[in-house]
GROMACS .gro file of N, CA and C in nm:
model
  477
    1UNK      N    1   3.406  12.320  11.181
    1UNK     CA    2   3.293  12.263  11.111
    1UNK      C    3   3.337  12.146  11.023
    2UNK      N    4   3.440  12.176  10.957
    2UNK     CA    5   3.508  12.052  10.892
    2UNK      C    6   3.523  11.895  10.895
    3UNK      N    7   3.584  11.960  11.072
    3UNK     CA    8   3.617  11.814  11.145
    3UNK      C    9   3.488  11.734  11.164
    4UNK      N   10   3.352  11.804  11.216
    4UNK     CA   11   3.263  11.734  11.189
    4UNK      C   12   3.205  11.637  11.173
    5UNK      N   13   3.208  11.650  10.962
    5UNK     CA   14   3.190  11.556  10.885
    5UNK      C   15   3.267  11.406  10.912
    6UNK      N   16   3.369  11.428  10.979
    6UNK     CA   17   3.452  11.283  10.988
    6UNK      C   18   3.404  11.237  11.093
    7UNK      N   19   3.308  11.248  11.159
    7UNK     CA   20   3.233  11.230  11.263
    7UNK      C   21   3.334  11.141  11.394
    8UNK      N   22   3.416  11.224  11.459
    8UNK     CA   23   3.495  11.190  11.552
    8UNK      C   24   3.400  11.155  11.665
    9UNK      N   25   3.484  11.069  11.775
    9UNK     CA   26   3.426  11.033  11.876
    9UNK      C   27   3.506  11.053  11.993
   10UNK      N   28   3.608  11.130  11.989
   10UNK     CA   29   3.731  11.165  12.134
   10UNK      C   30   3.822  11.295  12.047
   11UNK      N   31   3.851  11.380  12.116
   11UNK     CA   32   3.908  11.477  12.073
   11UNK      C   33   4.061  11.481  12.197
   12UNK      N   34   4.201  11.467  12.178
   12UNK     CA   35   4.281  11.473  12.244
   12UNK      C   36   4.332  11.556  12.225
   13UNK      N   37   4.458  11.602  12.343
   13UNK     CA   38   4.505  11.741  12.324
   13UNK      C   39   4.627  11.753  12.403
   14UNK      N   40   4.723  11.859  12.330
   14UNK     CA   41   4.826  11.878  12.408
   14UNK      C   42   4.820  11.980  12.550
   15UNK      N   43   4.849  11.922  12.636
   15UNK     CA   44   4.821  12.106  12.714
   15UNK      C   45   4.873  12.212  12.690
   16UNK      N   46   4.968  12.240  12.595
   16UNK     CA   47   4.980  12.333  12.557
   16UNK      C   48   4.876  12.477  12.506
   17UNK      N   49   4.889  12.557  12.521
   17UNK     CA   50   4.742  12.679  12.524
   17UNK      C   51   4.779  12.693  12.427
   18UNK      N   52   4.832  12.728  12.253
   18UNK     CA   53   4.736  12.718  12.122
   18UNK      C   54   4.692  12.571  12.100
   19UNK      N   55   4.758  12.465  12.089
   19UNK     CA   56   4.686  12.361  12.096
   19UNK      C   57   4.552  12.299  12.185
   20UNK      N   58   4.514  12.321  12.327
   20UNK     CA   59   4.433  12.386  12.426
   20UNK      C   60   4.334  12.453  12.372
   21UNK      N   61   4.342  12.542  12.273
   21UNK     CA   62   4.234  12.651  12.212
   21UNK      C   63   4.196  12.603  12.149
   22UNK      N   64   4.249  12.537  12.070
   22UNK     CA   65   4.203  12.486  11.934
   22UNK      C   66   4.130  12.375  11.925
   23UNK      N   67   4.191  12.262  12.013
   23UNK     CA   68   4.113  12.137  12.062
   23UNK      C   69   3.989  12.197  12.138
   24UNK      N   70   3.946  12.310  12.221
   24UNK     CA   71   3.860  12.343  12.274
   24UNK      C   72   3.738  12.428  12.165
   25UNK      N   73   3.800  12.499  12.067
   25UNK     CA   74   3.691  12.559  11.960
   25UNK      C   75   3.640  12.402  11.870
   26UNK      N   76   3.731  12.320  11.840
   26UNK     CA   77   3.651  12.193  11.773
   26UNK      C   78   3.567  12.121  11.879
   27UNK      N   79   3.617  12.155  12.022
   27UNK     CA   80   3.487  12.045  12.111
   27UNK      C   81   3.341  12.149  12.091
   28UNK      N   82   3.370  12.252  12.133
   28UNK     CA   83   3.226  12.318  12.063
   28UNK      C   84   3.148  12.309  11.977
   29UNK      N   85   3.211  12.242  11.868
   29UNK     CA   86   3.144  12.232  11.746
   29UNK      C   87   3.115  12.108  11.727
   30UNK      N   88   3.155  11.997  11.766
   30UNK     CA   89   3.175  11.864  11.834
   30UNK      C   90   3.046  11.787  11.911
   31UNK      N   91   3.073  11.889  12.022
   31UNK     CA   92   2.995  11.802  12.136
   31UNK      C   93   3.081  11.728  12.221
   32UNK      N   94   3.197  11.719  12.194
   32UNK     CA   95   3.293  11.595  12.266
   32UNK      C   96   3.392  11.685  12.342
   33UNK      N   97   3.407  11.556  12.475
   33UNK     CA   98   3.508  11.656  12.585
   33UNK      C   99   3.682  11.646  12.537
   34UNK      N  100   3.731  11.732  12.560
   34UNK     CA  101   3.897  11.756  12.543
   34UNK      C  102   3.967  11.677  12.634
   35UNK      N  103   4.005  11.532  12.623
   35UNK     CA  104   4.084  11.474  12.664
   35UNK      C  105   4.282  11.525  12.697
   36UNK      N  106   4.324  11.585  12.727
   36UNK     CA  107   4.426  11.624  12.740
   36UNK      C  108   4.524  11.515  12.797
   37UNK      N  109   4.623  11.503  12.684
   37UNK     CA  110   4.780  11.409  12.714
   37UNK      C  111   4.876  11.517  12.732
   38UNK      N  112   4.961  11.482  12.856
   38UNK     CA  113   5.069  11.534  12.843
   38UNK      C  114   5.172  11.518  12.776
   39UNK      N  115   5.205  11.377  12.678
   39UNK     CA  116   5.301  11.326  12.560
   39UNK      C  117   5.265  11.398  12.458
   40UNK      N  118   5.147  11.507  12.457
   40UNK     CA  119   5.127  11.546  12.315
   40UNK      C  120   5.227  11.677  12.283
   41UNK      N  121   5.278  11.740  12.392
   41UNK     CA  122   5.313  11.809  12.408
   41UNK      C  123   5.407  11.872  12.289
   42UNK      N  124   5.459  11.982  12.325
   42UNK     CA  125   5.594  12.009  12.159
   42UNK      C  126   5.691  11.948  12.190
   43UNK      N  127   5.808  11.923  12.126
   43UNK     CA  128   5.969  11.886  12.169
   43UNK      C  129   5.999  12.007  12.270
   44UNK      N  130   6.056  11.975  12.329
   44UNK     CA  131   6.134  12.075  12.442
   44UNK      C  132   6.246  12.134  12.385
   45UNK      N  133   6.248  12.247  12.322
   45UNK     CA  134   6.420  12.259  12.256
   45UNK      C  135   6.496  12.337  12.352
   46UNK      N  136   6.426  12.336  12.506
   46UNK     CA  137   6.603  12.419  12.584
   46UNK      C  138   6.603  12.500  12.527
   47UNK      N  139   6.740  12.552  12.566
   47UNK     CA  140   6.769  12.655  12.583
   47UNK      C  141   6.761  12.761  12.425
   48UNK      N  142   6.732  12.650  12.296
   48UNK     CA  143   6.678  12.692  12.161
   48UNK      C  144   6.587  12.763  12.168
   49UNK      N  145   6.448  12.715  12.252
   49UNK     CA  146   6.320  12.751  12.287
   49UNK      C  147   6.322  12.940  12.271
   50UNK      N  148   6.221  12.905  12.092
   50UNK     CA  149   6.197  13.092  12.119
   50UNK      C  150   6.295  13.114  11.996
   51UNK      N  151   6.360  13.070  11.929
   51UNK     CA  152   6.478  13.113  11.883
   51UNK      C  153   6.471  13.036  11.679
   52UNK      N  154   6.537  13.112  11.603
   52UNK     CA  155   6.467  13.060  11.496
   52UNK      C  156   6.592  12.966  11.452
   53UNK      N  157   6.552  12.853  11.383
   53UNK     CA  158   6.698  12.778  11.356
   53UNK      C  159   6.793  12.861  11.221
   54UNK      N  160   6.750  12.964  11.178
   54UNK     CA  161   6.865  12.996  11.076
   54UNK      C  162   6.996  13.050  11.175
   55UNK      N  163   6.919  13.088  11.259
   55UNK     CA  164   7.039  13.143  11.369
   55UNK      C  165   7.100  13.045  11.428
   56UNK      N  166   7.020  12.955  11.492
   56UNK     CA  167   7.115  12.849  11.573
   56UNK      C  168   7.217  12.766  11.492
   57UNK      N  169   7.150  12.753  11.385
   57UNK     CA  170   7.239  12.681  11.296
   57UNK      C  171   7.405  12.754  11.237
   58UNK      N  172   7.360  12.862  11.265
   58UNK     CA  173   7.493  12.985  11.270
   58UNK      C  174   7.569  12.989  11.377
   59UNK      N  175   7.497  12.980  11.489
   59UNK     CA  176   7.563  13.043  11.633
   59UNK      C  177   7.641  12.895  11.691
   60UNK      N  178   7.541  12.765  11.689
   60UNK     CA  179   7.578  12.659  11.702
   60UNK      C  180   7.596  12.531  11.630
   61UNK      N  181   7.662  12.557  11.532
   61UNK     CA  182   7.643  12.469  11.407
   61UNK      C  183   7.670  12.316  11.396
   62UNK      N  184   7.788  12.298  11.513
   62UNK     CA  185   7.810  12.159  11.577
   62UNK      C  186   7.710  12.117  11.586
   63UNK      N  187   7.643  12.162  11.719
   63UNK     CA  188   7.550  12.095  11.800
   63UNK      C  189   7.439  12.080  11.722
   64UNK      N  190   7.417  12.161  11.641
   64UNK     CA  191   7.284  12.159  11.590
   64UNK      C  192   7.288  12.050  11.470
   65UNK      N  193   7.393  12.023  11.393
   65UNK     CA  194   7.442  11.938  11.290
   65UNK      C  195   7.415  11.800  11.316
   66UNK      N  196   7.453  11.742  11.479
   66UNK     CA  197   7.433  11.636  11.552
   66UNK      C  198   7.355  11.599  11.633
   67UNK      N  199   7.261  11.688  11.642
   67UNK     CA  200   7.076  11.704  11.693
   67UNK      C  201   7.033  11.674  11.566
   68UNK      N  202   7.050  11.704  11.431
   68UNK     CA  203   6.963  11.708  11.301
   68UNK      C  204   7.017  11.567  11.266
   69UNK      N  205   7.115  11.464  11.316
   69UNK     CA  206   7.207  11.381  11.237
   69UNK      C  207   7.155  11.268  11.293
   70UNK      N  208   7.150  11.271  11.489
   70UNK     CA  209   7.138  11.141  11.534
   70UNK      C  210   7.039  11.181  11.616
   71UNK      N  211   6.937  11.094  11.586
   71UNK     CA  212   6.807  11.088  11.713
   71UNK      C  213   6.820  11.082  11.832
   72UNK      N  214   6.899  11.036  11.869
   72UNK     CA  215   6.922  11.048  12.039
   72UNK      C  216   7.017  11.147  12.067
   73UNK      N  217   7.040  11.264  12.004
   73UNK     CA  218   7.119  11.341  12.046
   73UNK      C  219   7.027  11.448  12.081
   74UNK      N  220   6.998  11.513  12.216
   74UNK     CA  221   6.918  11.623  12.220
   74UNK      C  222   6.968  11.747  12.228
   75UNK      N  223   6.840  11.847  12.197
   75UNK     CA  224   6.873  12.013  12.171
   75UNK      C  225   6.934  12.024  12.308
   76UNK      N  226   7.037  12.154  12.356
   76UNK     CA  227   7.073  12.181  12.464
   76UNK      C  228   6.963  12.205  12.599
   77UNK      N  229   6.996  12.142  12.681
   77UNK     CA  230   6.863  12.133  12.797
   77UNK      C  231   6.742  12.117  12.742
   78UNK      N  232   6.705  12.012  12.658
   78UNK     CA  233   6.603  11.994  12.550
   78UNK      C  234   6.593  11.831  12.585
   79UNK      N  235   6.520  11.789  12.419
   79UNK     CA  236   6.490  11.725  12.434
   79UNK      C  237   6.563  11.654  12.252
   80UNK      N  238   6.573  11.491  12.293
   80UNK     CA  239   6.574  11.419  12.176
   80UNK      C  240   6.469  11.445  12.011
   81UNK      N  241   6.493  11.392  11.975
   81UNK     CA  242   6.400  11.344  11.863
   81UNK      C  243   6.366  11.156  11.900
   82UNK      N  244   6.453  11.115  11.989
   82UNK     CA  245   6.415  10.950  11.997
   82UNK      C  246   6.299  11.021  12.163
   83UNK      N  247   6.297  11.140  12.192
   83UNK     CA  248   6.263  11.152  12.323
   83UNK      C  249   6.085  11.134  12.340
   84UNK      N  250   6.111  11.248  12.202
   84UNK     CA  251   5.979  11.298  12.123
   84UNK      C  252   5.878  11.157  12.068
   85UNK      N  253   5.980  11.087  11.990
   85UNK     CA  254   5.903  10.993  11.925
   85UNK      C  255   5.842  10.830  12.053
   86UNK      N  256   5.912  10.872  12.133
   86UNK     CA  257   5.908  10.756  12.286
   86UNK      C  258   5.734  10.817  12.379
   87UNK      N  259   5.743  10.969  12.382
   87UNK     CA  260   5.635  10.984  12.392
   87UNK      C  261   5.498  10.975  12.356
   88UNK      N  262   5.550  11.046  12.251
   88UNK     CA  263   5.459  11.061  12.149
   88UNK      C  264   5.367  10.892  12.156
   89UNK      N  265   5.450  10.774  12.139
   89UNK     CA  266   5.412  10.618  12.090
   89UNK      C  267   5.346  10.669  12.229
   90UNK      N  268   5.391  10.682  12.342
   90UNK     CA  269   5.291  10.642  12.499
   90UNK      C  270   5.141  10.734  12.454
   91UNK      N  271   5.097  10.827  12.399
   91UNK     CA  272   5.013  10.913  12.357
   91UNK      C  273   4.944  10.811  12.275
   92UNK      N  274   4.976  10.806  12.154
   92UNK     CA  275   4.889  10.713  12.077
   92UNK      C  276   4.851  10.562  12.164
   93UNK      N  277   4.904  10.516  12.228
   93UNK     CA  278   4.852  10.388  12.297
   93UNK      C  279   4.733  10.435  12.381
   94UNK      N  280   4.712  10.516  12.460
   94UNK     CA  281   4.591  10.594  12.566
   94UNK      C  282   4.494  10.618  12.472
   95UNK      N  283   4.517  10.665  12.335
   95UNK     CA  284   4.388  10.669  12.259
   95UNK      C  285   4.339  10.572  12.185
   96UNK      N  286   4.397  10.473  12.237
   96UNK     CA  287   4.317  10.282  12.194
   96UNK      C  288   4.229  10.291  12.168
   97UNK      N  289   4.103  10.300  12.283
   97UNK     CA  290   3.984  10.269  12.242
   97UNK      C  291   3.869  10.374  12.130
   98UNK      N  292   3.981  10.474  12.109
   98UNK     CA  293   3.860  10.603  12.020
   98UNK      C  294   3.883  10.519  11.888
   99UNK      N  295   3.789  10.563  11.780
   99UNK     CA  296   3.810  10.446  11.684
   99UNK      C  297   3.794  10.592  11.559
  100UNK      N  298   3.775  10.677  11.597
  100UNK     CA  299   3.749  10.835  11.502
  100UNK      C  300   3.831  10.977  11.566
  101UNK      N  301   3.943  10.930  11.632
  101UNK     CA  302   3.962  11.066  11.740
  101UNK      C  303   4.061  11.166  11.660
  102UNK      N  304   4.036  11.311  11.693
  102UNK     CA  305   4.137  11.393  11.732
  102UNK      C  306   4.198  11.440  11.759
  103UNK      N  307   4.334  11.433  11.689
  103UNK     CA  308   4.407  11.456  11.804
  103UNK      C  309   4.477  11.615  11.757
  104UNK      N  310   4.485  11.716  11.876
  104UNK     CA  311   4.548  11.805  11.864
  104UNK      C  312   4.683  11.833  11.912
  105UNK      N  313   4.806  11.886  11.821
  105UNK     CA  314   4.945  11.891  11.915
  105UNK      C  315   4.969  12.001  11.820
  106UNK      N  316   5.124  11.942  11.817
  106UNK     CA  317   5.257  12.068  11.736
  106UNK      C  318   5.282  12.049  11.637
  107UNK      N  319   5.370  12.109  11.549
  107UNK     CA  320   5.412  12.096  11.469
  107UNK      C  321   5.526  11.970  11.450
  108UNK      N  322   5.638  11.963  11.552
  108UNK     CA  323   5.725  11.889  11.545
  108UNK      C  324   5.663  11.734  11.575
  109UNK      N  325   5.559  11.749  11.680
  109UNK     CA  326   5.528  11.667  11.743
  109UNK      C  327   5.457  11.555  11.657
  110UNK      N  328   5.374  11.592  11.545
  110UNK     CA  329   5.321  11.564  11.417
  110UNK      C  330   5.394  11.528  11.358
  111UNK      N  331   5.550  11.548  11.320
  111UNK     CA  332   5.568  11.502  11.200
  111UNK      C  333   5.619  11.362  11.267
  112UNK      N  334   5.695  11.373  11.398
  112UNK     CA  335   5.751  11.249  11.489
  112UNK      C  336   5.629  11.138  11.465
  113UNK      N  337   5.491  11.188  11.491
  113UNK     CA  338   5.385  11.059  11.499
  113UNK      C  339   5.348  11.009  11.390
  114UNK      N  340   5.388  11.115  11.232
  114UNK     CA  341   5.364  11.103  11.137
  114UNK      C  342   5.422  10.926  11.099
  115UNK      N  343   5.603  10.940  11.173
  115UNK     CA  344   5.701  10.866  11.135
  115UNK      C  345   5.664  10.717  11.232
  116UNK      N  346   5.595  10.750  11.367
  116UNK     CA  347   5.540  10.646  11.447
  116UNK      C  348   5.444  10.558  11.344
  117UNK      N  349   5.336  10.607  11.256
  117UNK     CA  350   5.230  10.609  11.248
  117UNK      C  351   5.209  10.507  11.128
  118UNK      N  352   5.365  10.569  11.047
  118UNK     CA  353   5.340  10.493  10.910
  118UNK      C  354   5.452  10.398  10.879
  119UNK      N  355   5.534  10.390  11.036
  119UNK     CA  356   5.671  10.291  11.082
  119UNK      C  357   5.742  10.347  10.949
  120UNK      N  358   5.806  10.464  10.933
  120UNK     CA  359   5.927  10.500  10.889
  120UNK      C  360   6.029  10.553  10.954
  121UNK      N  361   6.127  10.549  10.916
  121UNK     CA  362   6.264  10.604  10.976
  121UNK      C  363   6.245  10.725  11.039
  122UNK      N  364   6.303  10.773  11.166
  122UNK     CA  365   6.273  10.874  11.245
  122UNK      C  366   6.247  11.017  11.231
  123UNK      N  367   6.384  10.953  11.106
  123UNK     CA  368   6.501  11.107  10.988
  123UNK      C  369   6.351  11.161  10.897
  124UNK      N  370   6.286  11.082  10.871
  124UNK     CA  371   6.163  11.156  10.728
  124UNK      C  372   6.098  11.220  10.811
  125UNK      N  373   6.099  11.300  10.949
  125UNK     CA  374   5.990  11.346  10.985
  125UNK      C  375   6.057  11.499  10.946
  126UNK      N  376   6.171  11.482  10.909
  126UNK     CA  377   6.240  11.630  10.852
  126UNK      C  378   6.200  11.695  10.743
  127UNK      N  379   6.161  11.560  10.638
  127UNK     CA  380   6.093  11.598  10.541
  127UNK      C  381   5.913  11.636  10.514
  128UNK      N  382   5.889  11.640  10.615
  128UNK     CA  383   5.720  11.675  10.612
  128UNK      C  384   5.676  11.820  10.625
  129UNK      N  385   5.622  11.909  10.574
  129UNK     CA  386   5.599  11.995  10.598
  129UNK      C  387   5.449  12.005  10.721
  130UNK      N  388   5.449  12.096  10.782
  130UNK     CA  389   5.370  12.086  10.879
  130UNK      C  390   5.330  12.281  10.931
  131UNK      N  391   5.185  12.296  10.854
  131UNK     CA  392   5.155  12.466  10.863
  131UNK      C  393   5.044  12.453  10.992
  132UNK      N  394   5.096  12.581  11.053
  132UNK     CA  395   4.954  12.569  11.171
  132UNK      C  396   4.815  12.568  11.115
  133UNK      N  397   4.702  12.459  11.201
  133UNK     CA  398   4.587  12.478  11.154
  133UNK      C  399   4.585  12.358  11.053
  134UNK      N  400   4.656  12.322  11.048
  134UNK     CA  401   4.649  12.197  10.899
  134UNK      C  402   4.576  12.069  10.982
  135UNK      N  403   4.513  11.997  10.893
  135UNK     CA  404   4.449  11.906  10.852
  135UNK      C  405   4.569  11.744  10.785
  136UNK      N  406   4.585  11.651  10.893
  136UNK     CA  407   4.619  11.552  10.845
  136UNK      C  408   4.490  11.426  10.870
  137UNK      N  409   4.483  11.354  10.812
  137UNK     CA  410   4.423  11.220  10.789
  137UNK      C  411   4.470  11.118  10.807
  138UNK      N  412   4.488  11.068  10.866
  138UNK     CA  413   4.529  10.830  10.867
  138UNK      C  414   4.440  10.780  10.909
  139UNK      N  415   4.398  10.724  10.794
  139UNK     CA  416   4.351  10.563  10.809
  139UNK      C  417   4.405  10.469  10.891
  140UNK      N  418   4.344  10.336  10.962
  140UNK     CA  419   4.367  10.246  10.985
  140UNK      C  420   4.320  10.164  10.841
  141UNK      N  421   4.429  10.047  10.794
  141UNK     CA  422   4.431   9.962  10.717
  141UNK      C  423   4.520   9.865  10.787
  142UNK      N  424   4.406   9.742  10.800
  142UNK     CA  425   4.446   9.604  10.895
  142UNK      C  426   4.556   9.632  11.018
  143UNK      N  427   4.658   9.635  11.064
  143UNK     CA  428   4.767   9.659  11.145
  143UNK      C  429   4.786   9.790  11.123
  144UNK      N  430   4.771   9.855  11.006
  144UNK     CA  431   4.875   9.941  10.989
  144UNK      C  432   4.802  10.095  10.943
  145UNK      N  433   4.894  10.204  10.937
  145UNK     CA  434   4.821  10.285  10.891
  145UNK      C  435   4.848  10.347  10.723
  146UNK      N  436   4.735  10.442  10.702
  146UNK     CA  437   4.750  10.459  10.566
  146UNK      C  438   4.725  10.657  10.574
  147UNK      N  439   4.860  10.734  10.532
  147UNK     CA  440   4.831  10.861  10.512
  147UNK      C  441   4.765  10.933  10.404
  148UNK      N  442   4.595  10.944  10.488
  148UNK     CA  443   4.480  10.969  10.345
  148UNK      C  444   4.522  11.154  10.316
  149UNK      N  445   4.533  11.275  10.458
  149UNK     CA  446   4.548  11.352  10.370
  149UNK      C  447   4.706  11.400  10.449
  150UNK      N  448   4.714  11.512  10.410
  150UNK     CA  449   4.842  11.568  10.501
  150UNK      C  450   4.882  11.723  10.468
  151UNK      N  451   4.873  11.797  10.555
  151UNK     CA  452   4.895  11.953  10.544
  151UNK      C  453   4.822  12.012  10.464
  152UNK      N  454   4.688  11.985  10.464
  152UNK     CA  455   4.549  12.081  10.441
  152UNK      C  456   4.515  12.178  10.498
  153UNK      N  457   4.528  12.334  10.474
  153UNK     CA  458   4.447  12.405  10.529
  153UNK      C  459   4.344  12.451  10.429
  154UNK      N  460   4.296  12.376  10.363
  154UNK     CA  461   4.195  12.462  10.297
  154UNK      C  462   4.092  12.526  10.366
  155UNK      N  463   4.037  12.480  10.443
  155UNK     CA  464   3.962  12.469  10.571
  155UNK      C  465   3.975  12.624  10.587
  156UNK      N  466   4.097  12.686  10.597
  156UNK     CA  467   4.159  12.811  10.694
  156UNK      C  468   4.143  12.913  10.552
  157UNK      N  469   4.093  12.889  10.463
  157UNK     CA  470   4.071  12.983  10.308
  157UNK      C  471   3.933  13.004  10.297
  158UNK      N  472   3.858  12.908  10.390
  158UNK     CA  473   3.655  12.874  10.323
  158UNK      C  474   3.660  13.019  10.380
  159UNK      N  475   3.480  13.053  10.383
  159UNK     CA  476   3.380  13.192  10.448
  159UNK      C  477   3.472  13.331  10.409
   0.00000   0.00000   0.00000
């Protein structure tokens, strides 16, 4: 009901099935069809996939030290962070012409477009917090963008 009020005009989506659900309960409420990108997708972390990082960071502390250090270094049978953010840019270009859209993805995948979005360094997307269900905002201002909200769930507290 939220989303609503911002009166969107394209709703995009990862195929991923919680992202899938979720982009599909806001088209209901909407009216608008679920455009699905496959760049929206999560990072691929290989053979990580499933696994929580206090551990990996224990079990594999190298690798994981130099996945967290250099962007082009990817998780084992995974994927980059330069991999993530290469997609991700092909995703935002396909939604050119929406001028109000939504877009639904991941967690990681968010903070990467966060760093696309507001042309900062790759590394600050480490610093963003990102809760399921949250609510971010950007503006367009002339060329560029402007981050109005970021990791809102109030939304997930209302009724």
């Amino acid at each position: 009901q939220r989303l609503k009020s911002f009166a969107p005009d394209a709703i995009f989506s990862s195929p991923l099935k919680r992202a899938l659900t979720t982009a599909q309960t806001i088209a209901e409420v909407t009216a608008l069809d679920v455009r699905i990108i496959d760049e929206l997708r999560e990072m691929n972390y290989g053979r990580w996939e499933g696994q929580k990082f206090l551990e990996i960071r224990k079990t594999e502390r190298d690798i994981y030290k130099r996945w967290v250090a250099e962007d082009d270094f990817p998780s084992p049978d995974g994927e980059s962070h330069i991999d993530v953010l290469t997609r991700i840019k092909r995703a935002l270009e396909t939604m050119n012409g929406a001028r109000r859209p939504i877009v639904v993805t991941h967690g990681t995948a968010i903070r990467i477009a966060a760093t696309a979005l507001l042309d900062l360094p790759l590394s600050a997307a480490r610093h963003f917090a990102q809760d399921n269900a949250a609510l971010n905002v950007f503006v367009r201002r002339g060329e560029g963008w402007v981050l109005k909200l970021w990791n809102d769930t109030s939304h997930c507290m209302e009724g």
